[in-house]
Each structure stands twice: as C-alpha cells, then as structure tokens.
Amino acid sequence: MEPYRVLLVDDEPDILEFLGYNLRKEGYEVRTSLNGKDGLAKALDFKPHLAILDVMMPEMDGIETCREIRMVPELSSMLVIFLTARGEDYSQIAGFEAGADDYVTKPIKPRVLISRIKALLRRYRTDEALEGMSVIELDGLLIDREKYMVTREGKEYQLPRKEFELLSLLASKPNKVFTREEILSLIWGDDVIVGDRTIDVHVRKIREKLGTQNIRTIKGVGYKYES
C-alpha cells in the first residue's frame, strides 16, 4: 500500500525535525515547510493526505493557510490538524471554522499526535472505499460522493470535507434525528476530541453556503435533514 503523505508546516525548525523524525519512523512520507505561503505551494505539488499546520506563523498563519487550502478543489479532501500553544476555546473554534479536522496543543506528545493522525487516516481510507458508491438525491439536493460535489437547485458547491460528510450523513436518512453523540462518532471518530460547538459551527456554515433551512436543530438531542 502506498504510504500516506504528510505535510508539516511550522516556523520552528526543531519542531519540524522532531515531528518529521517521528512520522517517518511510522512509515509516513513527509515534507516540511517553514511558513504558510510556502506550505500552500508544497501542498499543491505534494498533494498530501494530511497537513499539520502551526497556528501562529509569520507571513501567513495556519488559519489563513487552511482557508486557502480549502479553496483549492484538488486539495478539498486533504485532512488538516492544527498545532497551537493556545488552549482557548476561540483558537479551537477558529480552526474548525477554517476547515480543520483536528487540533493538538503544544508541547506535542508524539504518541498523542500519531494516535490522532491514525484515527483521521482510518476515516480517510473508509471514505475512499465509499466514493463512487453513493449518490443522494433529495428535494432538489444532489450529493455526489465520487465527485465530492453538492448540487442544490442547479448550483454546484464544493464543501470542505467535514461539512460534506455531515451533510451526506444527515441527508442519507431524511427526517431521522441524529444525536450529537452519533454525529461526533461517525464524522470525527471516537478517538478525536473536538469542542462542544464543533457540530453547531459546521451546520451553520452548511446552511449559509447552501441557503437551506432543511437541516433542523432538535434542541437537546441533535440534528435532522427535513424533507
């Protein structure tokens, strides 16, 4: 099996060397970059399965780098983990709003980071197996997993990976209420720790982008796609 490709972007050479060593030891193909601007260029060339971005960097910080990555169609399925020394809720929410899949605080424990990476990549492999097998069509909404494309009322949308997965999940069983626990387990995985507001942020962004009110909040329980 082809090794997973990982891109490390951090302005501290010692961290790049430390993480690069540990990831290569696990069998990953690794490239590194010292800033977001160069990291974006390398992502376009390297096409990594996963990028690890430091939040605080000169020139282009991790949040902006992630936003730029999510605007490139050929990088839309790439996973993103943020590294940050800040533990505040704001930093975490800002990261997920930019399109991140997970978030790890410094100082970094290699075993913890590698565990998070493995959990995300297991989901990546599962999703790859499902691509091309599922097309959901519902009330003017068409979700094509092969093309990773959403069409609503004739207009095409390319959503970030987690927004796409969340919309696909809810639309796969119209009118079924998915609990918050189900959504977190199915979309983010049991091994990934995310903030309480993560689902709310993703649902809000889907509603805004698609201009749809079909996704209903069931207070105290979860969400459903109402047909």
PDB file of C-alpha atoms in Angstrom:
ATOM      1  CA  MET A   1       0.000   0.000   0.000  1.00  0.00           C
ATOM      2  CA  GLU A   2       1.288   3.462  -0.890  1.00  0.00           C
ATOM      3  CA  PRO A   3       2.455   5.348   2.233  1.00  0.00           C
ATOM      4  CA  TYR A   4       0.381   8.264   3.407  1.00  0.00           C
ATOM      5  CA  ARG A   5       1.831  11.680   2.584  1.00  0.00           C
ATOM      6  CA  VAL A   6       2.071  14.206   5.420  1.00  0.00           C
ATOM      7  CA  LEU A   7       2.996  17.885   5.127  1.00  0.00           C
ATOM      8  CA  LEU A   8       4.387  19.643   8.221  1.00  0.00           C
ATOM      9  CA  VAL A   9       4.224  23.447   8.344  1.00  0.00           C
ATOM     10  CA  ASP A  10       5.796  25.219  11.332  1.00  0.00           C
ATOM     11  CA  ASP A  11       8.160  28.168  11.674  1.00  0.00           C
ATOM     12  CA  GLU A  12      10.294  26.324  14.258  1.00  0.00           C
ATOM     13  CA  PRO A  13      12.917  24.057  12.578  1.00  0.00           C
ATOM     14  CA  ASP A  14      13.345  21.997  15.764  1.00  0.00           C
ATOM     15  CA  ILE A  15       9.654  21.051  15.744  1.00  0.00           C
ATOM     16  CA  LEU A  16       9.811  20.126  12.052  1.00  0.00           C
ATOM     17  CA  GLU A  17      12.830  17.912  12.687  1.00  0.00           C
ATOM     18  CA  PHE A  18      11.287  16.329  15.805  1.00  0.00           C
ATOM     19  CA  LEU A  19       7.886  15.605  14.235  1.00  0.00           C
ATOM     20  CA  GLY A  20       9.375  14.631  10.873  1.00  0.00           C
ATOM     21  CA  TYR A  21      11.572  12.024  12.554  1.00  0.00           C
ATOM     22  CA  ASN A  22       8.653  10.507  14.485  1.00  0.00           C
ATOM     23  CA  LEU A  23       6.337  10.436  11.470  1.00  0.00           C
ATOM     24  CA  ARG A  24       8.924   8.897   9.136  1.00  0.00           C
ATOM     25  CA  LYS A  25       9.557   6.248  11.794  1.00  0.00           C
ATOM     26  CA  GLU A  26       5.844   5.368  11.486  1.00  0.00           C
ATOM     27  CA  GLY A  27       6.206   4.930   7.722  1.00  0.00           C
ATOM     28  CA  TYR A  28       4.747   8.231   6.503  1.00  0.00           C
ATOM     29  CA  GLU A  29       6.204  10.147   3.567  1.00  0.00           C
ATOM     30  CA  VAL A  30       6.933  13.608   4.988  1.00  0.00           C
ATOM     31  CA  ARG A  31       7.674  17.045   3.582  1.00  0.00           C
ATOM     32  CA  THR A  32       8.202  20.189   5.629  1.00  0.00           C
ATOM     33  CA  SER A  33       7.789  23.932   5.283  1.00  0.00           C
ATOM     34  CA  LEU A  34       8.681  26.918   7.488  1.00  0.00           C
ATOM     35  CA  ASN A  35       5.713  29.162   6.636  1.00  0.00           C
ATOM     36  CA  GLY A  36       2.140  29.055   5.376  1.00  0.00           C
ATOM     37  CA  LYS A  37       2.805  30.595   1.976  1.00  0.00           C
ATOM     38  CA  ASP A  38       5.474  28.034   1.105  1.00  0.00           C
ATOM     39  CA  GLY A  39       3.359  25.308   2.742  1.00  0.00           C
ATOM     40  CA  LEU A  40       0.468  26.068   0.394  1.00  0.00           C
ATOM     41  CA  ALA A  41       2.784  25.813  -2.630  1.00  0.00           C
ATOM     42  CA  LYS A  42       4.160  22.493  -1.376  1.00  0.00           C
ATOM     43  CA  ALA A  43       0.639  21.164  -0.747  1.00  0.00           C
ATOM     44  CA  LEU A  44      -0.255  21.868  -4.380  1.00  0.00           C
ATOM     45  CA  ASP A  45       2.845  19.968  -5.551  1.00  0.00           C
ATOM     46  CA  PHE A  46       2.938  17.176  -2.942  1.00  0.00           C
ATOM     47  CA  LYS A  47      -0.842  16.514  -2.682  1.00  0.00           C
ATOM     48  CA  PRO A  48      -0.610  15.269   0.918  1.00  0.00           C
ATOM     49  CA  HIS A  49      -3.283  13.133   2.534  1.00  0.00           C
ATOM     50  CA  LEU A  50      -2.837  15.212   5.694  1.00  0.00           C
ATOM     51  CA  ALA A  51      -1.277  18.560   6.645  1.00  0.00           C
ATOM     52  CA  ILE A  52      -0.175  19.576  10.130  1.00  0.00           C
ATOM     53  CA  LEU A  53      -0.212  23.376  10.451  1.00  0.00           C
ATOM     54  CA  ASP A  54       1.095  25.568  13.235  1.00  0.00           C
ATOM     55  CA  VAL A  55      -1.467  28.280  14.033  1.00  0.00           C
ATOM     56  CA  MET A  56       0.976  31.113  14.804  1.00  0.00           C
ATOM     57  CA  MET A  57       3.334  31.704  11.863  1.00  0.00           C
ATOM     58  CA  PRO A  58       4.736  34.789  10.088  1.00  0.00           C
ATOM     59  CA  GLU A  59       3.614  35.813   6.563  1.00  0.00           C
ATOM     60  CA  MET A  60       0.553  33.545   6.504  1.00  0.00           C
ATOM     61  CA  ASP A  61      -0.702  31.946   9.727  1.00  0.00           C
ATOM     62  CA  GLY A  62      -2.185  28.470   9.966  1.00  0.00           C
ATOM     63  CA  ILE A  63      -5.809  29.646   9.937  1.00  0.00           C
ATOM     64  CA  GLU A  64      -5.321  31.589   6.694  1.00  0.00           C
ATOM     65  CA  THR A  65      -3.302  28.734   5.163  1.00  0.00           C
ATOM     66  CA  CYS A  66      -6.118  26.315   5.920  1.00  0.00           C
ATOM     67  CA  ARG A  67      -8.699  28.676   4.381  1.00  0.00           C
ATOM     68  CA  GLU A  68      -6.582  28.920   1.227  1.00  0.00           C
ATOM     69  CA  ILE A  69      -6.198  25.126   1.083  1.00  0.00           C
ATOM     70  CA  ARG A  70      -9.965  24.634   1.357  1.00  0.00           C
ATOM     71  CA  MET A  71     -10.488  26.893  -1.671  1.00  0.00           C
ATOM     72  CA  VAL A  72      -8.420  24.590  -3.932  1.00  0.00           C
ATOM     73  CA  PRO A  73     -10.598  21.807  -5.443  1.00  0.00           C
ATOM     74  CA  GLU A  74      -7.776  19.267  -5.767  1.00  0.00           C
ATOM     75  CA  LEU A  75      -6.973  19.666  -2.042  1.00  0.00           C
ATOM     76  CA  SER A  76     -10.586  19.509  -0.840  1.00  0.00           C
ATOM     77  CA  SER A  77     -10.281  16.008   0.665  1.00  0.00           C
ATOM     78  CA  MET A  78      -6.975  16.711   2.437  1.00  0.00           C
ATOM     79  CA  LEU A  79      -7.108  16.387   6.224  1.00  0.00           C
ATOM     80  CA  VAL A  80      -5.796  19.227   8.401  1.00  0.00           C
ATOM     81  CA  ILE A  81      -4.554  19.180  12.004  1.00  0.00           C
ATOM     82  CA  PHE A  82      -3.661  22.420  13.778  1.00  0.00           C
ATOM     83  CA  LEU A  83      -0.804  22.763  16.252  1.00  0.00           C
ATOM     84  CA  THR A  84      -1.207  25.557  18.752  1.00  0.00           C
ATOM     85  CA  ALA A  85       0.209  26.669  22.066  1.00  0.00           C
ATOM     86  CA  ARG A  86      -3.108  28.338  22.827  1.00  0.00           C
ATOM     87  CA  GLY A  87      -5.769  26.350  24.647  1.00  0.00           C
ATOM     88  CA  GLU A  88      -8.588  28.882  24.476  1.00  0.00           C
ATOM     89  CA  ASP A  89     -11.944  27.986  23.006  1.00  0.00           C
ATOM     90  CA  TYR A  90     -11.552  30.778  20.441  1.00  0.00           C
ATOM     91  CA  SER A  91      -8.450  29.204  18.886  1.00  0.00           C
ATOM     92  CA  GLN A  92     -10.172  25.841  18.555  1.00  0.00           C
ATOM     93  CA  ILE A  93     -13.397  27.252  17.107  1.00  0.00           C
ATOM     94  CA  ALA A  94     -11.473  29.470  14.661  1.00  0.00           C
ATOM     95  CA  GLY A  95      -9.554  26.416  13.488  1.00  0.00           C
ATOM     96  CA  PHE A  96     -12.670  24.352  12.848  1.00  0.00           C
ATOM     97  CA  GLU A  97     -14.375  27.281  11.128  1.00  0.00           C
ATOM     98  CA  ALA A  98     -11.400  27.473   8.761  1.00  0.00           C
ATOM     99  CA  GLY A  99     -11.914  23.807   7.865  1.00  0.00           C
ATOM    100  CA  ALA A 100      -9.629  21.894  10.252  1.00  0.00           C
ATOM    101  CA  ASP A 101     -10.287  18.252  11.127  1.00  0.00           C
ATOM    102  CA  ASP A 102      -8.479  18.187  14.473  1.00  0.00           C
ATOM    103  CA  TYR A 103      -6.381  20.299  16.783  1.00  0.00           C
ATOM    104  CA  VAL A 104      -3.420  19.424  19.061  1.00  0.00           C
ATOM    105  CA  THR A 105      -1.846  21.689  21.690  1.00  0.00           C
ATOM    106  CA  LYS A 106       1.853  22.215  22.282  1.00  0.00           C
ATOM    107  CA  PRO A 107       4.029  20.874  23.832  1.00  0.00           C
ATOM    108  CA  ILE A 108       3.420  17.981  21.451  1.00  0.00           C
ATOM    109  CA  LYS A 109       3.476  14.397  22.656  1.00  0.00           C
ATOM    110  CA  PRO A 110       4.398  12.262  19.613  1.00  0.00           C
ATOM    111  CA  ARG A 111       2.271   9.307  20.710  1.00  0.00           C
ATOM    112  CA  VAL A 112      -0.811  11.515  21.090  1.00  0.00           C
ATOM    113  CA  LEU A 113      -0.266  13.200  17.716  1.00  0.00           C
ATOM    114  CA  ILE A 114       0.351   9.904  15.906  1.00  0.00           C
ATOM    115  CA  SER A 115      -2.768   8.406  17.517  1.00  0.00           C
ATOM    116  CA  ARG A 116      -4.828  11.361  16.227  1.00  0.00           C
ATOM    117  CA  ILE A 117      -3.265  11.039  12.766  1.00  0.00           C
ATOM    118  CA  LYS A 118      -4.006   7.313  12.591  1.00  0.00           C
ATOM    119  CA  ALA A 119      -7.625   7.870  13.636  1.00  0.00           C
ATOM    120  CA  LEU A 120      -8.129  10.517  10.938  1.00  0.00           C
ATOM    121  CA  LEU A 121      -6.433   8.448   8.241  1.00  0.00           C
ATOM    122  CA  ARG A 122      -8.533   5.385   9.101  1.00  0.00           C
ATOM    123  CA  ARG A 123     -11.583   7.502   8.331  1.00  0.00           C
ATOM    124  CA  TYR A 124      -9.908   8.744   5.144  1.00  0.00           C
ATOM    125  CA  ARG A 125      -9.419   5.159   3.920  1.00  0.00           C
ATOM    126  CA  THR A 126     -13.033   4.281   4.784  1.00  0.00           C
ATOM    127  CA  ASP A 127     -14.303   7.298   2.865  1.00  0.00           C
ATOM    128  CA  GLU A 128     -12.125   6.389  -0.135  1.00  0.00           C
ATOM    129  CA  ALA A 129     -13.790   2.983  -0.263  1.00  0.00           C
ATOM    130  CA  LEU A 130     -17.237   4.607  -0.285  1.00  0.00           C
ATOM    131  CA  GLU A 131     -16.519   7.085  -3.045  1.00  0.00           C
ATOM    132  CA  GLY A 132     -18.377   6.391  -6.263  1.00  0.00           C
ATOM    133  CA  MET A 133     -20.837   4.099  -4.458  1.00  0.00           C
ATOM    134  CA  SER A 134     -23.238   6.681  -3.116  1.00  0.00           C
ATOM    135  CA  VAL A 135     -25.303   9.383  -4.743  1.00  0.00           C
ATOM    136  CA  ILE A 136     -28.012  11.002  -2.628  1.00  0.00           C
ATOM    137  CA  GLU A 137     -30.815  12.873  -4.361  1.00  0.00           C
ATOM    138  CA  LEU A 138     -33.417  14.636  -2.273  1.00  0.00           C
ATOM    139  CA  ASP A 139     -35.719  17.644  -2.786  1.00  0.00           C
ATOM    140  CA  GLY A 140     -33.510  19.475  -5.297  1.00  0.00           C
ATOM    141  CA  LEU A 141     -30.330  18.409  -3.445  1.00  0.00           C
ATOM    142  CA  LEU A 142     -27.823  16.047  -5.085  1.00  0.00           C
ATOM    143  CA  ILE A 143     -24.758  14.770  -3.224  1.00  0.00           C
ATOM    144  CA  ASP A 144     -22.177  13.013  -5.403  1.00  0.00           C
ATOM    145  CA  ARG A 145     -19.544  11.293  -3.267  1.00  0.00           C
ATOM    146  CA  GLU A 146     -17.431  10.344  -6.290  1.00  0.00           C
ATOM    147  CA  LYS A 147     -17.013  13.962  -7.358  1.00  0.00           C
ATOM    148  CA  TYR A 148     -17.195  15.268  -3.787  1.00  0.00           C
ATOM    149  CA  MET A 149     -19.751  17.731  -5.106  1.00  0.00           C
ATOM    150  CA  VAL A 150     -23.061  19.062  -3.834  1.00  0.00           C
ATOM    151  CA  THR A 151     -25.667  20.452  -6.241  1.00  0.00           C
ATOM    152  CA  ARG A 152     -28.699  22.328  -4.981  1.00  0.00           C
ATOM    153  CA  GLU A 153     -31.300  23.718  -7.347  1.00  0.00           C
ATOM    154  CA  GLY A 154     -28.834  23.578 -10.240  1.00  0.00           C
ATOM    155  CA  LYS A 155     -25.959  25.321  -8.441  1.00  0.00           C
ATOM    156  CA  GLU A 156     -22.772  23.413  -7.592  1.00  0.00           C
ATOM    157  CA  TYR A 157     -20.983  23.675  -4.235  1.00  0.00           C
ATOM    158  CA  GLN A 158     -17.656  22.176  -3.147  1.00  0.00           C
ATOM    159  CA  LEU A 159     -17.782  21.953   0.625  1.00  0.00           C
ATOM    160  CA  PRO A 160     -14.842  21.292   2.964  1.00  0.00           C
ATOM    161  CA  ARG A 161     -14.512  17.623   3.886  1.00  0.00           C
ATOM    162  CA  LYS A 162     -16.260  17.652   7.274  1.00  0.00           C
ATOM    163  CA  GLU A 163     -19.144  19.834   6.037  1.00  0.00           C
ATOM    164  CA  PHE A 164     -19.603  17.454   3.092  1.00  0.00           C
ATOM    165  CA  GLU A 165     -19.582  14.392   5.362  1.00  0.00           C
ATOM    166  CA  LEU A 166     -22.013  15.967   7.814  1.00  0.00           C
ATOM    167  CA  LEU A 167     -24.455  16.968   5.084  1.00  0.00           C
ATOM    168  CA  SER A 168     -24.157  13.495   3.492  1.00  0.00           C
ATOM    169  CA  LEU A 169     -24.882  11.815   6.809  1.00  0.00           C
ATOM    170  CA  LEU A 170     -27.965  13.889   7.599  1.00  0.00           C
ATOM    171  CA  ALA A 171     -29.357  13.642   4.044  1.00  0.00           C
ATOM    172  CA  SER A 172     -28.736   9.872   3.870  1.00  0.00           C
ATOM    173  CA  LYS A 173     -31.721   9.293   6.188  1.00  0.00           C
ATOM    174  CA  PRO A 174     -34.246  12.116   5.763  1.00  0.00           C
ATOM    175  CA  ASN A 175     -36.222  13.012   8.894  1.00  0.00           C
ATOM    176  CA  LYS A 176     -34.086  10.772  11.116  1.00  0.00           C
ATOM    177  CA  VAL A 177     -32.743  12.614  14.143  1.00  0.00           C
ATOM    178  CA  PHE A 178     -29.000  12.033  14.559  1.00  0.00           C
ATOM    179  CA  THR A 179     -27.860  12.644  18.112  1.00  0.00           C
ATOM    180  CA  ARG A 180     -24.835  14.819  18.735  1.00  0.00           C
ATOM    181  CA  GLU A 181     -23.001  11.734  20.007  1.00  0.00           C
ATOM    182  CA  GLU A 182     -23.775   9.812  16.784  1.00  0.00           C
ATOM    183  CA  ILE A 183     -22.599  12.704  14.627  1.00  0.00           C
ATOM    184  CA  LEU A 184     -19.338  13.141  16.534  1.00  0.00           C
ATOM    185  CA  SER A 185     -18.618   9.403  16.368  1.00  0.00           C
ATOM    186  CA  LEU A 186     -19.500   8.965  12.676  1.00  0.00           C
ATOM    187  CA  ILE A 187     -17.925  12.165  11.334  1.00  0.00           C
ATOM    188  CA  TRP A 188     -14.995  12.879  13.665  1.00  0.00           C
ATOM    189  CA  GLY A 189     -14.392   9.413  15.129  1.00  0.00           C
ATOM    190  CA  ASP A 190     -14.274   8.214  18.706  1.00  0.00           C
ATOM    191  CA  ASP A 191     -10.528   8.845  19.008  1.00  0.00           C
ATOM    192  CA  VAL A 192     -10.739  12.540  18.116  1.00  0.00           C
ATOM    193  CA  ILE A 193     -11.505  15.151  20.761  1.00  0.00           C
ATOM    194  CA  VAL A 194     -13.402  18.161  19.468  1.00  0.00           C
ATOM    195  CA  GLY A 195     -15.119  21.106  21.140  1.00  0.00           C
ATOM    196  CA  ASP A 196     -18.792  21.184  22.089  1.00  0.00           C
ATOM    197  CA  ARG A 197     -19.576  23.801  19.451  1.00  0.00           C
ATOM    198  CA  THR A 198     -17.937  21.999  16.541  1.00  0.00           C
ATOM    199  CA  ILE A 199     -21.149  20.488  15.115  1.00  0.00           C
ATOM    200  CA  ASP A 200     -23.029  23.782  15.518  1.00  0.00           C
ATOM    201  CA  VAL A 201     -20.310  25.666  13.599  1.00  0.00           C
ATOM    202  CA  HIS A 202     -20.388  23.160  10.719  1.00  0.00           C
ATOM    203  CA  VAL A 203     -24.188  23.132  10.487  1.00  0.00           C
ATOM    204  CA  ARG A 204     -24.282  26.941  10.450  1.00  0.00           C
ATOM    205  CA  LYS A 205     -21.732  27.059   7.617  1.00  0.00           C
ATOM    206  CA  ILE A 206     -23.680  24.487   5.550  1.00  0.00           C
ATOM    207  CA  ARG A 207     -26.898  26.461   5.990  1.00  0.00           C
ATOM    208  CA  GLU A 208     -25.188  29.695   4.988  1.00  0.00           C
ATOM    209  CA  LYS A 209     -23.482  28.245   1.909  1.00  0.00           C
ATOM    210  CA  LEU A 210     -26.431  26.285   0.547  1.00  0.00           C
ATOM    211  CA  GLY A 211     -29.103  28.736   1.670  1.00  0.00           C
ATOM    212  CA  THR A 212     -31.089  25.831   3.090  1.00  0.00           C
ATOM    213  CA  GLN A 213     -33.254  25.520   6.169  1.00  0.00           C
ATOM    214  CA  ASN A 214     -33.779  21.775   5.720  1.00  0.00           C
ATOM    215  CA  ILE A 215     -31.261  20.996   8.456  1.00  0.00           C
ATOM    216  CA  ARG A 216     -33.260  21.313  11.651  1.00  0.00           C
ATOM    217  CA  THR A 217     -31.924  21.585  15.174  1.00  0.00           C
ATOM    218  CA  ILE A 218     -33.617  19.274  17.649  1.00  0.00           C
ATOM    219  CA  LYS A 219     -32.905  21.052  20.908  1.00  0.00           C
ATOM    220  CA  GLY A 220     -31.022  18.968  23.429  1.00  0.00           C
ATOM    221  CA  VAL A 221     -30.768  15.993  21.047  1.00  0.00           C
ATOM    222  CA  GLY A 222     -29.105  16.673  17.674  1.00  0.00           C
ATOM    223  CA  TYR A 223     -29.973  17.417  14.039  1.00  0.00           C
ATOM    224  CA  LYS A 224     -32.022  16.069  11.151  1.00  0.00           C
ATOM    225  CA  TYR A 225     -32.433  16.761   7.448  1.00  0.00           C
ATOM    226  CA  GLU A 226     -36.128  17.502   6.975  1.00  0.00           C
ATOM    227  CA  SER A 227     -37.614  16.566   3.601  1.00  0.00           C
TER     228      SER A 227
END
